[in-house]
Amino acid sequence: MDFRKALLARIDSKRGALIALTQDLIKIPTLNPPGEFYRDICDYLDTRLSARGFSTELVRAFGTPGDSKKYPRWNIIARYEGGSAGDCVHFNSHIDVVTVGQGWSVDPFGGALIDGKIYGRGACDMKGGLATSIIAAEAFLEIWPAFNGAIEISGTADEETGGFGGVAYLSEKGYFSPEKVQHVIIPEPLHKDRVCLGHRGVFWAEIETHGRIAHGSMPFLGDCAVRHMGAVLAEMETSLFPALAAKRTDMPVIPEGAKQSTMNINSLHGGQAEPEAGFTGLPSPVVPDHCKMIVDRRFLLEENIADVEAELRGVLEKVKSERADFTYDFTPIHSVIPTMTAKDAPIVTTVSAAIEAVMHKKAEYVVSPGTYDQKHIDRIGRMKNCIAYGPGILDLAHQPDEYIEVADMLDSAKVMGLALAELLTGNPDDT
Ligand SMILES: [Zn+2]
């Protein structure tokens, strides 16, 4: 008997189950923020996976950002032990979805199936990927009930807001550690024929310029913090942005525009606060005494975080040297080191070979422009054998009318199933 062929046929036979599972997951509106219905989706997954012989654990990330009595940060980890010792392959999916936004033509939590596509918030990012990994594991277990090692499936909270109540917490508690888990696949929507090796780095900082309040009719008696910030912006345009655009990486980052260093100005606030909606009065004439900017700098494997910070401080020092009465505060508020799994890591070579077997084309290696939960698995969990691989089109994530194609999910389930066969059975072609 050709077990591989049997596995692929078994996955095809689960098309209906895959659709139903994806729809059920979409119908639980796990919006984050604030982090709604986490317990409900964990209970749903618990029922589903317990019935298939997984032992499950629900873990609340007490005290993490956003965790409260009203919005508890629940996670589920399910584990299935094979018949003998071996590696553990872990599929990690986040259970949260971002806000709906406007422009939908279908119910964002309806899970409508139209022309082979399932629609809904989280369809591609990433309830479709979660359903795909569950179906792949279930089909594998039916074909190889006595495999070597273990399979784990987790549904984790808060990826969209940094993952602190999800994978970061679980990594700190030892759920992601080299002793317990040897291979990690995160089924984010990077496309069914791509292996995502990692992500760029992040450095966020708050810059504040200071001034002195005075009457707006006599600004020369005060000192305008917004004009000082204008000088910072001008210096960024002159020196910093061109310097960032000139830095290129050897990381295979997609899309093309992210193959360089980038910086976004997240926000800029100076002077009086915006009036409340409905207030019809005029603002008062005062010179702004403070102005704050948040910058979001994304950096490359080839860059060092200390240099990234020094470069930004350099802009401020240059302005200070040229401008009377210029004072500022510079406060780093968040950072993530870039990560990239080696192309010869076992999970990379295994999934690449499976993509070639299913799709009859070579796998493409990519790196994500933004971060995802691999950052915690890498840094806190100390695990380098980790990739993102899953069905769906990344560009559709967070958009109106987000969808996932059923055919893509089936192809990805086959890739995941073959990867399990390669990693967890002695010789998949044994009769
Ligand atoms: Zn995602």
Coordinates of C-alpha atoms and ligand atoms in Angstrom, one line a residue, residues 93-94 96-98 124-127 159-160 186-190 371-373 394 397-398 402, ligand 1:
S93 CA -2.2 29.4 14.9
H94 CA -3.4 32.6 16.5
D96 CA -7.6 36.4 17.2
V97 CA -8.8 38.5 14.3
V98 CA -8.6 42.3 13.7
C124 CA -7.1 33.8 5.6
D125 CA -5.5 35.4 8.7
M126 CA -5.7 32.7 10.0
K127 CA -8.6 30.5 10.8
E159 CA -0.9 37.7 17.9
E160 CA -2.4 40.8 16.3
I186 CA 2.8 28.6 11.9
P187 CA 0.1 28.4 9.2
E188 CA 0.0 32.2 8.5
P189 CA -1.3 33.1 5.0
L190 CA 2.0 33.3 3.2
T371 CA 6.7 40.3 12.6
Y372 CA 4.5 37.4 13.8
D373 CA 4.7 34.9 16.7
L394 CA -1.2 37.7 2.6
A397 CA -5.3 39.8 5.5
H398 CA -7.1 42.6 7.4
E402 CA -11.2 38.6 3.3
Ligands
ZN1 ZN -2.0 36.4 11.2

